[in-house]
XYZ file of C-alpha atoms in Angstrom:
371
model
C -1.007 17.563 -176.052
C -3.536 15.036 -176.512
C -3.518 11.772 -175.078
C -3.641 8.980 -177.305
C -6.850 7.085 -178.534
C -6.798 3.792 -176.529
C -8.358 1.605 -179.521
C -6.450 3.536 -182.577
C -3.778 2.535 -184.050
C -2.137 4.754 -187.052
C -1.149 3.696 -190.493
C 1.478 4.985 -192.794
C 1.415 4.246 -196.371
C 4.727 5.035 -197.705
C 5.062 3.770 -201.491
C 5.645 5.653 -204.727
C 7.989 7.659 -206.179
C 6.636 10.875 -206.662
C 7.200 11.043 -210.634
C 5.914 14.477 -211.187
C 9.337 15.606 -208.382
C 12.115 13.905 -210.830
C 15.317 14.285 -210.553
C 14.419 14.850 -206.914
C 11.979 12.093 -206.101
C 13.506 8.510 -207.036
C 13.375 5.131 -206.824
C 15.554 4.540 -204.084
C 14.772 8.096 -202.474
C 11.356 8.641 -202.757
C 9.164 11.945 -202.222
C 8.802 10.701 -198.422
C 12.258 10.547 -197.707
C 13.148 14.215 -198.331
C 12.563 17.712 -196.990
C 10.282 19.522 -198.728
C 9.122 22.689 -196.643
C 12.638 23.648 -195.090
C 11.542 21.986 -191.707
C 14.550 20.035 -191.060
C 13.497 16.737 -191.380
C 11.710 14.416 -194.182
C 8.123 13.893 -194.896
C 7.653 11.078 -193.222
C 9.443 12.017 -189.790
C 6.406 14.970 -189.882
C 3.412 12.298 -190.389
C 4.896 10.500 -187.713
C 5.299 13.172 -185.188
C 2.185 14.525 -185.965
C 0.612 10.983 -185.343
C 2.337 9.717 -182.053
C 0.266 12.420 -180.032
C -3.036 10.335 -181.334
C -1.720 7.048 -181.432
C 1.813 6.878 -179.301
C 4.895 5.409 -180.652
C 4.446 1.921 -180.247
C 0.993 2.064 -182.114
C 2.102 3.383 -185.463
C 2.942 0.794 -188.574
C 4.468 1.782 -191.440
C 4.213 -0.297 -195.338
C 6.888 0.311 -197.277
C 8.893 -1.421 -200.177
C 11.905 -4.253 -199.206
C 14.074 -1.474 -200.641
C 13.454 1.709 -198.213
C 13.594 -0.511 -194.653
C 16.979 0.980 -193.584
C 15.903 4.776 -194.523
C 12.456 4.355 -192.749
C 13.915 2.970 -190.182
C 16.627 5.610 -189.631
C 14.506 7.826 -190.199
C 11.654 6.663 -187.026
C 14.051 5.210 -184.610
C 11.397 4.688 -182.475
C 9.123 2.579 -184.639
C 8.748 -0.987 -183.178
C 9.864 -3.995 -185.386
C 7.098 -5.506 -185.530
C 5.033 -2.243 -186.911
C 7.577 -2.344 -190.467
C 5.123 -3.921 -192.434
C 7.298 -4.885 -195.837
C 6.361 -4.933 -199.369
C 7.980 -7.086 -201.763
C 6.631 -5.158 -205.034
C 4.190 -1.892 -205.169
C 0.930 -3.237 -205.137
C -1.655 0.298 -204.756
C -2.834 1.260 -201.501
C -5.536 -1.389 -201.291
C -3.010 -3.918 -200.830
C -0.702 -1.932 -198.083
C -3.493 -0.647 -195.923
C -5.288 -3.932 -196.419
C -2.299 -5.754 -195.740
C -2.230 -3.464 -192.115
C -5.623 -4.235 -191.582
C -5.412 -7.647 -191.764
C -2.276 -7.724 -189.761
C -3.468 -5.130 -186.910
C -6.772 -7.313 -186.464
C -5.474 -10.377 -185.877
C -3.507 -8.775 -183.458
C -6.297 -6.653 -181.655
C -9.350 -7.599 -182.831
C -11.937 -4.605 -182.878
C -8.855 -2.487 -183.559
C -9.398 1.038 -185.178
C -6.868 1.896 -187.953
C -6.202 5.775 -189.846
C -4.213 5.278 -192.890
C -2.138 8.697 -193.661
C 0.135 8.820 -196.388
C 3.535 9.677 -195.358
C 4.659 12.495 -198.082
C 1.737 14.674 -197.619
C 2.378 18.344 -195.743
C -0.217 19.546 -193.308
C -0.338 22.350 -190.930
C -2.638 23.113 -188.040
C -2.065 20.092 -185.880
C -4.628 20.751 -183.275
C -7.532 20.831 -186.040
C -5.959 18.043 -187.548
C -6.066 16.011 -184.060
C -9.428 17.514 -183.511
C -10.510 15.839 -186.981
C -8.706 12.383 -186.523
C -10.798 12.130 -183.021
C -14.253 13.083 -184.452
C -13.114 10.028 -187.256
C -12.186 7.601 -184.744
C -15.562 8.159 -182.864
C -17.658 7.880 -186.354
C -15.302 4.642 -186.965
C -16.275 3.150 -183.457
C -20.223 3.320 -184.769
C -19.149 0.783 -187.545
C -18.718 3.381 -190.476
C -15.937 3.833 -192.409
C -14.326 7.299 -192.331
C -12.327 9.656 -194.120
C -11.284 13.155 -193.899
C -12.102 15.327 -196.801
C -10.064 19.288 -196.786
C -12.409 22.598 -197.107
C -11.362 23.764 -200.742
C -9.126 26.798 -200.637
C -9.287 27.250 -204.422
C -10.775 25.588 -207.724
C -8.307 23.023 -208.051
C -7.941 20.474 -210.947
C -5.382 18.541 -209.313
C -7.751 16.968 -206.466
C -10.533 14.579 -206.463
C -13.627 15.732 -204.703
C -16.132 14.132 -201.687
C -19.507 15.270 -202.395
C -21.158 15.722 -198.470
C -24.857 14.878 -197.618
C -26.851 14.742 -194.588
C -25.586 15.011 -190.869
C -24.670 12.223 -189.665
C -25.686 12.203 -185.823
C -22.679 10.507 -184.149
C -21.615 11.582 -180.066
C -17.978 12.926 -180.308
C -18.114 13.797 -184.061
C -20.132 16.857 -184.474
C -18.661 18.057 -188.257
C -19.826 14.363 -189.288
C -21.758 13.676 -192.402
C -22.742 10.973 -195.191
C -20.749 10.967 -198.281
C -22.591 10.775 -201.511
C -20.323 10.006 -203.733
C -16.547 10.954 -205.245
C -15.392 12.564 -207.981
C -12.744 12.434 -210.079
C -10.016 15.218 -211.099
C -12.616 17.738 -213.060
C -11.634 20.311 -214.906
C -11.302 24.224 -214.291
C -14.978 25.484 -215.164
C -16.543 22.162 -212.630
C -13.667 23.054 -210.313
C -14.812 26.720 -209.872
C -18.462 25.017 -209.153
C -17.211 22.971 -207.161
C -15.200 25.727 -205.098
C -18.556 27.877 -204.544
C -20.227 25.244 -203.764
C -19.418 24.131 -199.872
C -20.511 20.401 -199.924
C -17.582 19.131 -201.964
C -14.092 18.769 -200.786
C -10.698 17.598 -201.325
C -9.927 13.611 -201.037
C -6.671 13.760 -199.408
C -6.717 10.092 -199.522
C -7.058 9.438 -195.417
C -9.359 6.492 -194.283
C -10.217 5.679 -190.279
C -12.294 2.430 -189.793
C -12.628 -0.744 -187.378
C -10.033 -2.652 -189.391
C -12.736 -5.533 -189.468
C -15.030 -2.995 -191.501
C -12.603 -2.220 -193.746
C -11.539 -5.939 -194.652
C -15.162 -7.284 -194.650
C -15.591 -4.264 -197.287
C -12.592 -5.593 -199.318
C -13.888 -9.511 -198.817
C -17.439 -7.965 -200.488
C -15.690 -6.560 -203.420
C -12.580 -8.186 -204.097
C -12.872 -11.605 -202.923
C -9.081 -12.928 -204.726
C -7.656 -9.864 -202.179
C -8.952 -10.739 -199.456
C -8.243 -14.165 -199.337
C -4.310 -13.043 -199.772
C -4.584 -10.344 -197.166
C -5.505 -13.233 -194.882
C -3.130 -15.814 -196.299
C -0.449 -13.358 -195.415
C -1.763 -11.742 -191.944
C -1.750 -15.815 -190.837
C 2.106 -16.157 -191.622
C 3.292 -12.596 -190.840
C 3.885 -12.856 -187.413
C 6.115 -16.148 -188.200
C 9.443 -14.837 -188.821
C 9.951 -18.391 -190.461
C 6.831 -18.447 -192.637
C 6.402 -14.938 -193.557
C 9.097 -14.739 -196.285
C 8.078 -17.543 -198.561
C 4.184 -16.729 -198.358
C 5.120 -13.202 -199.175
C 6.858 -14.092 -201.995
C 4.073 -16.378 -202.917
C 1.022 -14.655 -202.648
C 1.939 -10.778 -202.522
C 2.221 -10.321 -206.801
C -0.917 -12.178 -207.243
C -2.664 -9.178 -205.286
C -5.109 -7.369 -206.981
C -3.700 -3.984 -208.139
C -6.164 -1.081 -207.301
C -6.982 1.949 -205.167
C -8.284 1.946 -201.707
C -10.927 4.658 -202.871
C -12.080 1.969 -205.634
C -12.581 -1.098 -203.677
C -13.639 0.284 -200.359
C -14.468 4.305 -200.513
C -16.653 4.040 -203.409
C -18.711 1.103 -203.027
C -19.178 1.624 -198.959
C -20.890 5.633 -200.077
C -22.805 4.113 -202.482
C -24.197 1.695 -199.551
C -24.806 4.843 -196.862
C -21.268 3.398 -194.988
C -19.281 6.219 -195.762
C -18.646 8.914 -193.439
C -16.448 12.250 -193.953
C -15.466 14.671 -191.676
C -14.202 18.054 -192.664
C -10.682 18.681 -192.007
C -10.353 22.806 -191.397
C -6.126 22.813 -191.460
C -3.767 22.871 -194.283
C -2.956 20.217 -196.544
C -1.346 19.647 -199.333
C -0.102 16.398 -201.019
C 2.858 18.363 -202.881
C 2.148 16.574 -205.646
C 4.518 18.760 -208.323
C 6.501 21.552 -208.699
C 3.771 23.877 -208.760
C 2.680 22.898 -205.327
C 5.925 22.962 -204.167
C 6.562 26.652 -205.149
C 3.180 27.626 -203.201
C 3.971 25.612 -200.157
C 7.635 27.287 -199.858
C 6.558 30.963 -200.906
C 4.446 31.498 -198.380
C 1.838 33.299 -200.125
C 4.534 35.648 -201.764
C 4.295 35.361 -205.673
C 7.459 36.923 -206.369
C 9.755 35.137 -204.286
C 12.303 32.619 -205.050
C 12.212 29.556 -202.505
C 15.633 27.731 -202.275
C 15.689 24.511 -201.129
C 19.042 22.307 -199.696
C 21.543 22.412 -197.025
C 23.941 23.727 -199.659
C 22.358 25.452 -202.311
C 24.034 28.293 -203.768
C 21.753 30.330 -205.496
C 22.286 34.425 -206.677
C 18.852 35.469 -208.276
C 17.861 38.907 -209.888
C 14.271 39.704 -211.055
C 13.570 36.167 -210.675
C 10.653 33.766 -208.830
C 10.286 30.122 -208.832
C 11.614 27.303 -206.709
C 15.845 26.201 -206.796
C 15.942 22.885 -205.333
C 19.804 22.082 -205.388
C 21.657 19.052 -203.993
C 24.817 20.241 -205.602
C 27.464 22.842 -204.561
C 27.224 24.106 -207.884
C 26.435 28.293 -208.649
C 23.137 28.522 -209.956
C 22.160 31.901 -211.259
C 18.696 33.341 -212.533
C 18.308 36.706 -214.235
C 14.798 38.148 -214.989
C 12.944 34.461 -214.866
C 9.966 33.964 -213.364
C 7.672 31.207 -212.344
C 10.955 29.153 -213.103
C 11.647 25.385 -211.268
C 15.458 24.446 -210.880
C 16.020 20.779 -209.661
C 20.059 20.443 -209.830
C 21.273 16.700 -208.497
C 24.875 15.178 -209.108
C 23.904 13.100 -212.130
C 20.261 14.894 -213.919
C 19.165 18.583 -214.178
C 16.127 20.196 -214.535
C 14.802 23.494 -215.443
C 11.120 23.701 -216.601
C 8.139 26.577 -215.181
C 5.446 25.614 -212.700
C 2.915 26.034 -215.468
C 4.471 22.616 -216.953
C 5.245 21.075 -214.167
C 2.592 18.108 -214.431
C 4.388 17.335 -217.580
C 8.025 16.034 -215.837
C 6.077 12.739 -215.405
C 6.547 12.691 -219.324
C 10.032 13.073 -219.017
C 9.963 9.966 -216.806
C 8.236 8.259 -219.257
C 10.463 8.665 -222.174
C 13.459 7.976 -219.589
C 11.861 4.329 -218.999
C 11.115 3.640 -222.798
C 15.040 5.558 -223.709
C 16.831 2.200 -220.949
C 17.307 5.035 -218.516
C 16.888 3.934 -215.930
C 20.303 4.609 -214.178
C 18.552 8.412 -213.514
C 15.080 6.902 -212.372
């Protein structure tokens, strides 16, 4: 086991709902809160346990919405008050790991923060651990980091870090420049992408002096980062910190992390990667929930939930039941099952970036009561 980094403290980001995993992923249970590789335990109990060997308990923070305190916390029973750092709306991930930034370094001044999203799925911890410490060290040298995945396949459902030179740092020997980001591309720029070994997956994880990161965001954003301070004054005044969140949290600006920091710190030579050699996956539909639970076996039929009740003939797919009801699939293949008490869906993991749509219409339809 590692021990953990003296100066680090970890970050979870755990917003959203996870649109594209309706009727699973909901409002008031998002994608974070649920098991989705048959491990036993949520998302977000994984990130954490995979983060206290790096940081320790009492040196992880979580920001999450008003609405999810009691699950998070029941969910890390170990997680100091203090370290629940609360929304009062959804404000993009600029504002939460901002908001932790500002907190953490008015705390500890010189502190280095990793932001990790709490519903993403990774396996290989010591390569993971082995990439979070070569971060930290490029993040002590006053760069900000993040950790980009080695491609395993053309995928369209990523954005891409385009590498450059080394970058010579002691403790960090996979480190190197980033030239720039791209966007989702599609299949044929995917496949060129895949061949070509200087671009990889933005899995959306950022390690910097918190400082760095919030002098970045004053640069850019300077209506931000005058309410990130406002608030890191009061938040540590139990008496002060409701009104001024109330106050100044909606005025926020609403954007990305990788728009107001990432981008405009590569395009300056302040932008590190490091390559991250384990599994990862931000299960961010259907699709990638199928590949994550067949293990590689295309003809298989994963089950998820405690109680599922599932007879299957000729069939593959995902069943994802949180009903006692009989579900039975003859000669279907490719086939996604979500059965909950009050929606049901059945689509193929071909269409499964198009449930989002199906929230959609829900929204515009009033229904809500399903969302």
């Amino acid at each position: 086991m590692p021990q953990p980094i003296e100066d680090f403290y970890a970050v979870i980001p755990a917003g959203g709902v996870g649109s594209r995993l309706w009727p699973l992923s909901r409002a008031d249970a998002p994608k974070f809160l649920h098991d989705l590789t048959g491990s036993g335990q949520t998302l977000l109990r994984d990130t954490w346990d995979r983060l206290e060997p790096l940081a320790g308990a009492d040196r992880i923070a979580v920001v999450t919405g008003r609405a999810h305190r009691a699950a998070v916390e029941k969910e890390l029973p170990g997680i100091p008050d203090k370290n629940v750092f609360l929304e009062s709306e959804p404000r993009e991930s600029a504002a939460a790991i901002g908001l932790a930034a500002a907190i953490l370094s008015r705390r500890e001044p010189n502190v280095i923060i990793g932001s990790f999203a709490a519903d993403h799925v990774i396996r290989g911890l010591r390569t993971f651990e082995f990439a979070v410490q070569q971060a930290v060290a490029v993040a002590r040298e006053g760069y900000i980091c993040t950790i980009g995945i080695q491609p395993t396949e053309p995928s369209i459902g990523f954005g891409y870090i385009l590498k450059s030179d080394e970058l010579p740092v002691d403790g960090a020997p996979e480190a190197a420049f980033v030239e720039r980001f791209v966007e989702k591309p599609d299949l044929e720029t995917a496949k060129e992408y895949f061949a070509d070994r200087r671009y990889l997956w933005n899995a959306g994880m950022f390690i910097s002096r918190a400082d760095v990161l919030l002098g970045e965001i004053a640069e850019q954003d300077p209506h931000l980062y005058a309410g990130l301070m406002d608030l890191a004054e009061a938040w540590d005044d139990r008496e002060r910190r409701g009104p001024v969140v109330d106050r100044v949290w909606p005025t926020l600006t609403k954007i990305a992390i990788d728009y107001v920091v990432a981008e405009p710190a590569a395009a300056k030579g302040r932008l590190a990667v490091i390559p991250g050699h384990f599994d990862w996956d931000d299960v961010g539909d259907f699709a990638s929930l199928i590949k994550l639970n067949s293990h590689g076996r295309k003809n298989d039929l994963a089950i998820l939930g405690p109680n599922a009740r599932v007879l299957a003939d000729a069939s593959s797919g995902i069943v994802v039941s949180q009903t006692k009801r009989v579900i039975s699939l003859i000669g279907v293949h490719d086939i996604v099952v979500v059965d909950t008490d009050d929606a049901l869906l059945v689509t193929t993991s071909e269409n499964a970036q198009r449930v989002k749509g199906i929230v959609d219409a829900l929204k515009l339809n009033g229904g809500t009561d399903v969302l």
